[in-house]
mmCIF file of C-alpha atoms in Angstrom:
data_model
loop_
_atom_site.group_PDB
_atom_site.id
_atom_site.type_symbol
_atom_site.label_atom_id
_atom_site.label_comp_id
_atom_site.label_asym_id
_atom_site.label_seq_id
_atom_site.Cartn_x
_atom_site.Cartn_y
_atom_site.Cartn_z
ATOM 1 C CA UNK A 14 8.575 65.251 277.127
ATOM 2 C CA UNK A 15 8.788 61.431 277.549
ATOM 3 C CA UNK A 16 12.237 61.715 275.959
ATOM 4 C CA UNK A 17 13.323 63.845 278.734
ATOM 5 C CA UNK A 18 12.028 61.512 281.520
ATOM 6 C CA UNK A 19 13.956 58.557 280.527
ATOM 7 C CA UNK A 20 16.700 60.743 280.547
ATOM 8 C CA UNK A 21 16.426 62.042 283.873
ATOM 9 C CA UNK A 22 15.793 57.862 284.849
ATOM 10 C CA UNK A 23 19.061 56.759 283.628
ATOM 11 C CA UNK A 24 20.904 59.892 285.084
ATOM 12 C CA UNK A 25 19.672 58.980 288.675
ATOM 13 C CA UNK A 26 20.139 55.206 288.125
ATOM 14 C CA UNK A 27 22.402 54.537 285.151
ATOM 15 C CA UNK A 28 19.859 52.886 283.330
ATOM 16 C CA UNK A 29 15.939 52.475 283.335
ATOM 17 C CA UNK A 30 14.606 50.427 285.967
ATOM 18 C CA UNK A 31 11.345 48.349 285.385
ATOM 19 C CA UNK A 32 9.905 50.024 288.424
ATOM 20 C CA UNK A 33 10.294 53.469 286.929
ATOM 21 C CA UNK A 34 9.704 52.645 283.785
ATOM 22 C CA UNK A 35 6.200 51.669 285.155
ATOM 23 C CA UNK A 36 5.711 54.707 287.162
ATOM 24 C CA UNK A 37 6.727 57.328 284.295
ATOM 25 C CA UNK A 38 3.585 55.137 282.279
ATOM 26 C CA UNK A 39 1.184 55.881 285.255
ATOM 27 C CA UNK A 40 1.786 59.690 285.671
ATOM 28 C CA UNK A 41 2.168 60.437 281.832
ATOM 29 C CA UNK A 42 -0.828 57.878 280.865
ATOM 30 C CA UNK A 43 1.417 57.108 278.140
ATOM 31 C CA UNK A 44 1.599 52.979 277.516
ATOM 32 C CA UNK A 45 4.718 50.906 278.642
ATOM 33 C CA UNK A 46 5.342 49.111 275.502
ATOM 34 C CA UNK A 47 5.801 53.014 273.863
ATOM 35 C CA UNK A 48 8.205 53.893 276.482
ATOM 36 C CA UNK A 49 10.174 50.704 276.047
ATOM 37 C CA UNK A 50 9.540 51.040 272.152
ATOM 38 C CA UNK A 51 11.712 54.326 272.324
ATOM 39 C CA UNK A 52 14.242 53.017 275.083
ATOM 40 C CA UNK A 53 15.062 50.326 272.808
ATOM 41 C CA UNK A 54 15.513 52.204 269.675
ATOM 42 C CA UNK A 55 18.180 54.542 271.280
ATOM 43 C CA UNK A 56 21.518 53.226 272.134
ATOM 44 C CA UNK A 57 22.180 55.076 274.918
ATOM 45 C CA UNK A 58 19.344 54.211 277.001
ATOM 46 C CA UNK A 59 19.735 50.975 279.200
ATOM 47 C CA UNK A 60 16.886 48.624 280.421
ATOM 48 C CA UNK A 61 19.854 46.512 282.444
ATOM 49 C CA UNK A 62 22.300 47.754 284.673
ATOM 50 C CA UNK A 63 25.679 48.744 283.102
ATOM 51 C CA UNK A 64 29.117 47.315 283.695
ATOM 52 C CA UNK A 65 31.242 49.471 285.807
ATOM 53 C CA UNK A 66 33.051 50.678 282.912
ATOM 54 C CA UNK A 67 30.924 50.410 279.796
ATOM 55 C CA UNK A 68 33.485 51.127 276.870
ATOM 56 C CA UNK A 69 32.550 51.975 273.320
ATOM 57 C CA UNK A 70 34.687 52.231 270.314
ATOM 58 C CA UNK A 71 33.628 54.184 267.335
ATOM 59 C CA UNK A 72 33.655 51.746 264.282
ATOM 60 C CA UNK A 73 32.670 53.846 261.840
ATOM 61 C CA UNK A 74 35.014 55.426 258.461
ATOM 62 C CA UNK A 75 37.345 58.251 260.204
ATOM 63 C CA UNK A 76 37.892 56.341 263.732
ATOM 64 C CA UNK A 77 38.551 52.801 261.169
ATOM 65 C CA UNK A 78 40.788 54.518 259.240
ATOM 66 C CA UNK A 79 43.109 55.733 262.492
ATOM 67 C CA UNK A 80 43.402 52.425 264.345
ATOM 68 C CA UNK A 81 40.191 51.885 266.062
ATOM 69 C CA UNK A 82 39.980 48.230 265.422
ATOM 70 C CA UNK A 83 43.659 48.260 266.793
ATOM 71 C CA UNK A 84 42.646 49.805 269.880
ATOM 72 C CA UNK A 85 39.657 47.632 270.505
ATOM 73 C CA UNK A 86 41.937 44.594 270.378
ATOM 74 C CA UNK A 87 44.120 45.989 272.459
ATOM 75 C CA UNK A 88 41.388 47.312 275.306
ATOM 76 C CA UNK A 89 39.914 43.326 274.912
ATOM 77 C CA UNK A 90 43.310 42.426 275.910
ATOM 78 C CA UNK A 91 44.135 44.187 278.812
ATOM 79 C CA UNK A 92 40.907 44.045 280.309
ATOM 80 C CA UNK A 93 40.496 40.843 279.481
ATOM 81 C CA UNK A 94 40.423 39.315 282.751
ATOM 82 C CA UNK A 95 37.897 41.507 284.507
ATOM 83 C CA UNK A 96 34.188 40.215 284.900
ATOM 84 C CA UNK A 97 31.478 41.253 282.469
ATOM 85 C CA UNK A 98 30.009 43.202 285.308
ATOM 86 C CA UNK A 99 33.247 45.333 285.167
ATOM 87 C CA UNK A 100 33.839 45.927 281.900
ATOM 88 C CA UNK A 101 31.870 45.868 278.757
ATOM 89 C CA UNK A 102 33.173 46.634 275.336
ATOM 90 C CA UNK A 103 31.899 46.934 271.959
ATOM 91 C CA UNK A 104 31.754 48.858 269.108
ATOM 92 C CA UNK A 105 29.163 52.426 268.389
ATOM 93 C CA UNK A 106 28.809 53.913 264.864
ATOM 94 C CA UNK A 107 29.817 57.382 264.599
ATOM 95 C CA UNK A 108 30.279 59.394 268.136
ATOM 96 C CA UNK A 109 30.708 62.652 266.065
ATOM 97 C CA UNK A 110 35.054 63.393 266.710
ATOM 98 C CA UNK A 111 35.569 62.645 263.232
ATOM 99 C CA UNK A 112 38.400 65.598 263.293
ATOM 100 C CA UNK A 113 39.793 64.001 266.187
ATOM 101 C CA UNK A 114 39.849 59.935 265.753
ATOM 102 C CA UNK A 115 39.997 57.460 267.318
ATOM 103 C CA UNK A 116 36.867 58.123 269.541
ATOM 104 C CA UNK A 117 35.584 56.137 272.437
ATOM 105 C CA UNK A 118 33.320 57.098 275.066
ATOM 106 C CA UNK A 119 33.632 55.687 278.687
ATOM 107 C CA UNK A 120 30.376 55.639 281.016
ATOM 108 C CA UNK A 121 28.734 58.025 277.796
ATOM 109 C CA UNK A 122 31.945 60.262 278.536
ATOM 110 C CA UNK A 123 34.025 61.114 275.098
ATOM 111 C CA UNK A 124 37.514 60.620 274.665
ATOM 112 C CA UNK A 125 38.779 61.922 271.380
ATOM 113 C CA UNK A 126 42.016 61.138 269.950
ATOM 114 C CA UNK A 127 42.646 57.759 272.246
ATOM 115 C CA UNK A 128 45.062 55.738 272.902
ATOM 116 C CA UNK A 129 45.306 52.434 274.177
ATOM 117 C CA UNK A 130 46.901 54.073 277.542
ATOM 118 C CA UNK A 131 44.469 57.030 277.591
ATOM 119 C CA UNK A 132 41.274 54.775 277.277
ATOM 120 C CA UNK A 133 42.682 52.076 280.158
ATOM 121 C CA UNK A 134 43.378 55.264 282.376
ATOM 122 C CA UNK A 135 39.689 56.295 282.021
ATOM 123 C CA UNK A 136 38.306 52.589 282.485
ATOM 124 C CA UNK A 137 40.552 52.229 285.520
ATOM 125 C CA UNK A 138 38.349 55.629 287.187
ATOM 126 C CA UNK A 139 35.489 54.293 286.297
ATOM 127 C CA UNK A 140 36.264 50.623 288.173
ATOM 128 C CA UNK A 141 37.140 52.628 290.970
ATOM 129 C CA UNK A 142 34.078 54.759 290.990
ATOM 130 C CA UNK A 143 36.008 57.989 290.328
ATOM 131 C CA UNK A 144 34.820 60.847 288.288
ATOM 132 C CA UNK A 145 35.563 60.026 284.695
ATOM 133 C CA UNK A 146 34.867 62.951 283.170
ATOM 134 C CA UNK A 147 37.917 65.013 282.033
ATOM 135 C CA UNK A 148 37.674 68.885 282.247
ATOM 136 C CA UNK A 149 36.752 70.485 278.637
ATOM 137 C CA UNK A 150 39.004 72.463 277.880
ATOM 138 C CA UNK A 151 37.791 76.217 277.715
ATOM 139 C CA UNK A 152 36.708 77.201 273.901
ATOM 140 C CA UNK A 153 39.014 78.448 271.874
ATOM 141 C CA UNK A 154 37.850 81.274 269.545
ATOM 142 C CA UNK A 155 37.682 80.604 266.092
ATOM 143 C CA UNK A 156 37.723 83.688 263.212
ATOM 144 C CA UNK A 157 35.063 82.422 261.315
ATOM 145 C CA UNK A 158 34.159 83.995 257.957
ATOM 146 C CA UNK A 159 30.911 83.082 258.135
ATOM 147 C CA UNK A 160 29.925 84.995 261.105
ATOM 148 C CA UNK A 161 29.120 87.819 259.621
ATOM 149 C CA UNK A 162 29.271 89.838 262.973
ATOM 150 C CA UNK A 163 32.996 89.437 263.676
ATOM 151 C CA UNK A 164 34.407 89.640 267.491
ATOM 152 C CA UNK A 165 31.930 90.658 270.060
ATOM 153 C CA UNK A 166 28.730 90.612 271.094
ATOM 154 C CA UNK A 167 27.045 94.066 270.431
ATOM 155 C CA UNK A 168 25.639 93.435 267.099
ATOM 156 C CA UNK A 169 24.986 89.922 266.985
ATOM 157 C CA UNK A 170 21.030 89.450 266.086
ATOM 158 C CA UNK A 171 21.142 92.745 264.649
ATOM 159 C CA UNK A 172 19.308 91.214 261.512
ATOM 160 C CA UNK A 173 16.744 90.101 263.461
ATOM 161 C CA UNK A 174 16.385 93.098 265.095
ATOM 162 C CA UNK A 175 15.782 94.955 261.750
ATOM 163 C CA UNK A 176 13.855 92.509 260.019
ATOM 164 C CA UNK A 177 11.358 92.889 263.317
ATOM 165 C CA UNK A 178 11.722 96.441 263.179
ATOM 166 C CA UNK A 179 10.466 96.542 259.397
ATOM 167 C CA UNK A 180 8.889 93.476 258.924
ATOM 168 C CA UNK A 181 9.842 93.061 255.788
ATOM 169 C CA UNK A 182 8.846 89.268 255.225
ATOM 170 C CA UNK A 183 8.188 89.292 252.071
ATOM 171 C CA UNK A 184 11.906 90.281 251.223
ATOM 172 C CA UNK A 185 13.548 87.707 253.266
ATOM 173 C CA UNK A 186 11.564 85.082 251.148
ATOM 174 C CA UNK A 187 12.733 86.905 247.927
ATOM 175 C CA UNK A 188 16.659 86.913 249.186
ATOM 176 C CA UNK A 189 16.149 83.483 250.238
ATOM 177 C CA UNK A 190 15.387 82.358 246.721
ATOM 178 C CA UNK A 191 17.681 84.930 245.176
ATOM 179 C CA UNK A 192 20.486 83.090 247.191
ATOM 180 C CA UNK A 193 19.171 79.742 246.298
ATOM 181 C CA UNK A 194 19.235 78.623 249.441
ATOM 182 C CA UNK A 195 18.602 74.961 250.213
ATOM 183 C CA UNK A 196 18.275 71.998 252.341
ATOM 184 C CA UNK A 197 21.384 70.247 253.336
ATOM 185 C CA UNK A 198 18.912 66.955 254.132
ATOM 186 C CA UNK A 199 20.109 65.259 250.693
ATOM 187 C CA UNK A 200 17.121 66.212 248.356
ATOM 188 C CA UNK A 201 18.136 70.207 248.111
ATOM 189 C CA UNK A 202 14.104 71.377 248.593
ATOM 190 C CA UNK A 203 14.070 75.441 247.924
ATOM 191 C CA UNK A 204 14.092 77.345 251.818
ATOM 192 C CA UNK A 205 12.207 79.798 249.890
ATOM 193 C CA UNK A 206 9.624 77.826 249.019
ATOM 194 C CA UNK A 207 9.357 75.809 252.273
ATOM 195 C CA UNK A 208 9.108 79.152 254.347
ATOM 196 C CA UNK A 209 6.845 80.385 251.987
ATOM 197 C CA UNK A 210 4.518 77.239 252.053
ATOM 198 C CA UNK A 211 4.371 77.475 256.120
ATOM 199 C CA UNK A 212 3.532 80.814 256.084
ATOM 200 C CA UNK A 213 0.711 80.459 254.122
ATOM 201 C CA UNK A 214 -0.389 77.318 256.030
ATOM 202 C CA UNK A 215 -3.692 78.560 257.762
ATOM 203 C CA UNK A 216 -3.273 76.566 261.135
ATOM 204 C CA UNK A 217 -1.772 78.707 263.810
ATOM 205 C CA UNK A 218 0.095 76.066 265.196
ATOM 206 C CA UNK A 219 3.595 75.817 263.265
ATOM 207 C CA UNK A 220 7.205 74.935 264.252
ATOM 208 C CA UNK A 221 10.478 75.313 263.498
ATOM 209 C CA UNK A 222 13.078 72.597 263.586
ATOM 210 C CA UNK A 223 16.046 72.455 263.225
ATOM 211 C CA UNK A 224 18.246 68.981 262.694
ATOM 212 C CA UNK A 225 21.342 68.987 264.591
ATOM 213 C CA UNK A 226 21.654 65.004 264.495
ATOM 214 C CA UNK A 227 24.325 64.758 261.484
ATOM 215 C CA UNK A 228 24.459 60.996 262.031
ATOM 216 C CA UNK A 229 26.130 60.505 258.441
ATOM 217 C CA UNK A 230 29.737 59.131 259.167
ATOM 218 C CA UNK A 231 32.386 62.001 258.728
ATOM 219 C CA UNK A 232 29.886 64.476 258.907
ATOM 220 C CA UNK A 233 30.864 67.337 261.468
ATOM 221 C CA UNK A 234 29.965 70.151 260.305
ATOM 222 C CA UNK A 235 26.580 71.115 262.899
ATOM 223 C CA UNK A 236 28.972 70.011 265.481
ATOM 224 C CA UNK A 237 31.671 73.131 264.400
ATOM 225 C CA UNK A 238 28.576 75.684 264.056
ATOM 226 C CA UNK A 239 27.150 75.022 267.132
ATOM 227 C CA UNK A 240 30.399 75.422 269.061
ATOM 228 C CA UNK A 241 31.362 78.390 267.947
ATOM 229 C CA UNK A 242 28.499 80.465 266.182
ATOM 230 C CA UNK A 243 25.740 79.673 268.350
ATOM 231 C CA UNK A 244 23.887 82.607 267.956
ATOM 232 C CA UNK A 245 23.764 82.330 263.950
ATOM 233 C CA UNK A 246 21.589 78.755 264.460
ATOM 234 C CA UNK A 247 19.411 80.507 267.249
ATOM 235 C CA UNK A 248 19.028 83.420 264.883
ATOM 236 C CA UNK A 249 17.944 81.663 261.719
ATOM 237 C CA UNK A 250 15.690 79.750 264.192
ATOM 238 C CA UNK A 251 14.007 82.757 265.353
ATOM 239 C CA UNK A 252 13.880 84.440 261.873
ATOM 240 C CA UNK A 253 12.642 81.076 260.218
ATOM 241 C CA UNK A 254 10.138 81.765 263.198
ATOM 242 C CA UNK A 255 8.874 85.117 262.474
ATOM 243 C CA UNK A 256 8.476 84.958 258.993
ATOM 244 C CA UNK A 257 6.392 81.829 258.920
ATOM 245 C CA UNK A 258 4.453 82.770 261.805
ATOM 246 C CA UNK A 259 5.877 79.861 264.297
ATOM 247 C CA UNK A 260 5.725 80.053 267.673
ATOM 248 C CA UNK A 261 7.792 77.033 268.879
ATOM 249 C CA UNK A 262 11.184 76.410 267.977
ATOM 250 C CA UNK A 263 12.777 72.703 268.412
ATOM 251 C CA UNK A 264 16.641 71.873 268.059
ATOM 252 C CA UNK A 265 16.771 68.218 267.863
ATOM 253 C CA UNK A 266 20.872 67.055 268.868
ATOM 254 C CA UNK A 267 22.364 64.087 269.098
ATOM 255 C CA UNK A 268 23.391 62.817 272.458
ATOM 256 C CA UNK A 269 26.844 62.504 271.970
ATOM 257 C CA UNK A 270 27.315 66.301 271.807
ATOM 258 C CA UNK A 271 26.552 66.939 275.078
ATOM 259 C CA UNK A 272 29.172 69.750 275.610
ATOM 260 C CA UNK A 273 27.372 72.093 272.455
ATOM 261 C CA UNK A 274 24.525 71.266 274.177
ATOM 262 C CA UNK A 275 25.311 72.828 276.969
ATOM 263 C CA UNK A 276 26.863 75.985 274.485
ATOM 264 C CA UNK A 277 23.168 76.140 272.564
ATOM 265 C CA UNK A 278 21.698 76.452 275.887
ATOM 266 C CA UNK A 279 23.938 79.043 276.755
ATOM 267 C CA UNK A 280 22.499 80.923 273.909
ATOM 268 C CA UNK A 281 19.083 80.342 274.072
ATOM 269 C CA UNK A 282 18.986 81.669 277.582
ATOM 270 C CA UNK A 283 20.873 84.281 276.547
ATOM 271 C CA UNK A 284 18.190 85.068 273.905
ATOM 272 C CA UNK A 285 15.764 84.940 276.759
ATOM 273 C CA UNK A 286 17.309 87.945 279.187
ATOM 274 C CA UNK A 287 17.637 89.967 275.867
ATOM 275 C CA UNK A 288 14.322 89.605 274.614
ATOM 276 C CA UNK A 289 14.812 88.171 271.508
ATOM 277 C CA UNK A 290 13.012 84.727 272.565
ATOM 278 C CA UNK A 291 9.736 84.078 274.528
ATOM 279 C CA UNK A 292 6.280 86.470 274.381
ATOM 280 C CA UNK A 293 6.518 89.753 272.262
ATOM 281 C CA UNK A 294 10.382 89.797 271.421
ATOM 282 C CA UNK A 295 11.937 92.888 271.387
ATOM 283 C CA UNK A 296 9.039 94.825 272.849
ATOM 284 C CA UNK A 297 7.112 93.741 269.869
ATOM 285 C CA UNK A 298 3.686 92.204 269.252
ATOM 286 C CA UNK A 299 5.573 88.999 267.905
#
């Protein structure tokens, strides 16, 4: 995916060079204004060269609320003698740490909860071409009532294993609208009805996505899910899957949650060694 290329530019280089940018065009025969169309409209891609310490302070209603205007001012001020080549800082809407404001990220590295102290510390690294990355911490487990498979792993997907086993679609379509189950996109459309409506769609080519963006300020409740029930998105993924008769699943995630990116990964190739993802899950013909 082109998405993934730029990506993989500004990893190597720390932003996209015009040379690349030009070379990506040739080998994907995809047109140069496209590929700078979609650099521009994300803020995370570059087309210059970064400062040595690019700094970015979430503005938006939780990180406001617990000083972050304060601790902009007071980053301006102590870096305020250092080129613009050195240090860069402005403000980013929401970085998704609601729970844990103020939120800055330093080099695209999150630091939740910062101080004035904590975010020079991290600037300082980065002027000095350290690592600025701190360790995450390892995940805590969470008793979540919503998991409906408790503590372990032994009989997590076991609903997928029995709906595959019976293939009973037509009753996960009748739960779905016995629970009322909706969208959570704003306009509450029926899941019933949409998984119904895909099913009986008569090209074989069908998807499932799933929205893990949550780019409304305050809102971070994907981010929560994804850290600690992974397997209950990858399973409603797959289900959603099998009952419509998709074959391709996409999780679309923001780039600022890089570390439950790496946790969804986890999962999915997790889901891969068990057979529960890829051709014939399960040792069926699905």
């Amino acid at each position: 995916m082109i998405f993934d290329d730029l990506r993989a530019i500004q990893l190597r280089y720390g932003f996209l060079p015009k040379v690349e940018l030009e070379g990506l065009s040739q080998r994907t025969l995809t047109p140069l204004y496209q590929l700078h169309s979609v650099a521009s409209f994300y803020p995370h891609f570059r087309l210059a060269p970064p400062a040595k310490a690019e700094i970015r302070v979430c503005a938006d209603m939780s990180c406001h609320l617990n000083g972050a205007c304060e601790l902009r001012t007071e980053l301006q001020r102590r870096f305020a003698g250092c080129r613009p080549e050195e240090v860069q800082i402005r403000d980013v809407s929401c970085l998704g740490r609601c729970d844990h404001a103020p939120a800055i990220s330093i080099n695209d590295e999150i630091l939740s909860e910062a101080s004035a102290a904590s975010a020079e510390q991290m600037a300082l690294r980065a002027l000095r071409g350290e690592e600025v990355a701190e360790p995450h911490p390892e995940r805590a487990r969470v008793e979540c009532k919503a998991d409906p498979y408790g503590d372990g792993d032994d009989k997590k997907y076991d609903v997928l294993r029995r709906l595959v086993e019976s293939r009973a679609w037509d009753d996960v379509l009748a739960q779905l609208k016995a629970a009322d189950l909706r969208g959570m996109g704003g306009a509450g459309f029926p899941t019933s009805m949409k998984w119904d409506l895909v099913r009986k769609q008569r090209d074989p080519v069908k998807y499932v996505v799933c929205n893990a963006d949550e780019s409304e300020p305050g809102t971070i409740k994907d981010r929560f899910i994804m850290t600690h029930l992974p397997h209950l998105v990858i399973e409603g993924m797959i289900i959603a899957g099998v009952v419509t008769g998709a074959k391709r699943g996409i999780l679309y995630i923001r780039h600022e949650y890089a570390i439950e990116e790496e946790i969804i990964g986890g999962e999915i190739r997790r889901c891969y060694r068990l057979g529960l993802l890829g051709k014939g899950i399960l040792s069926s013909d699905l």
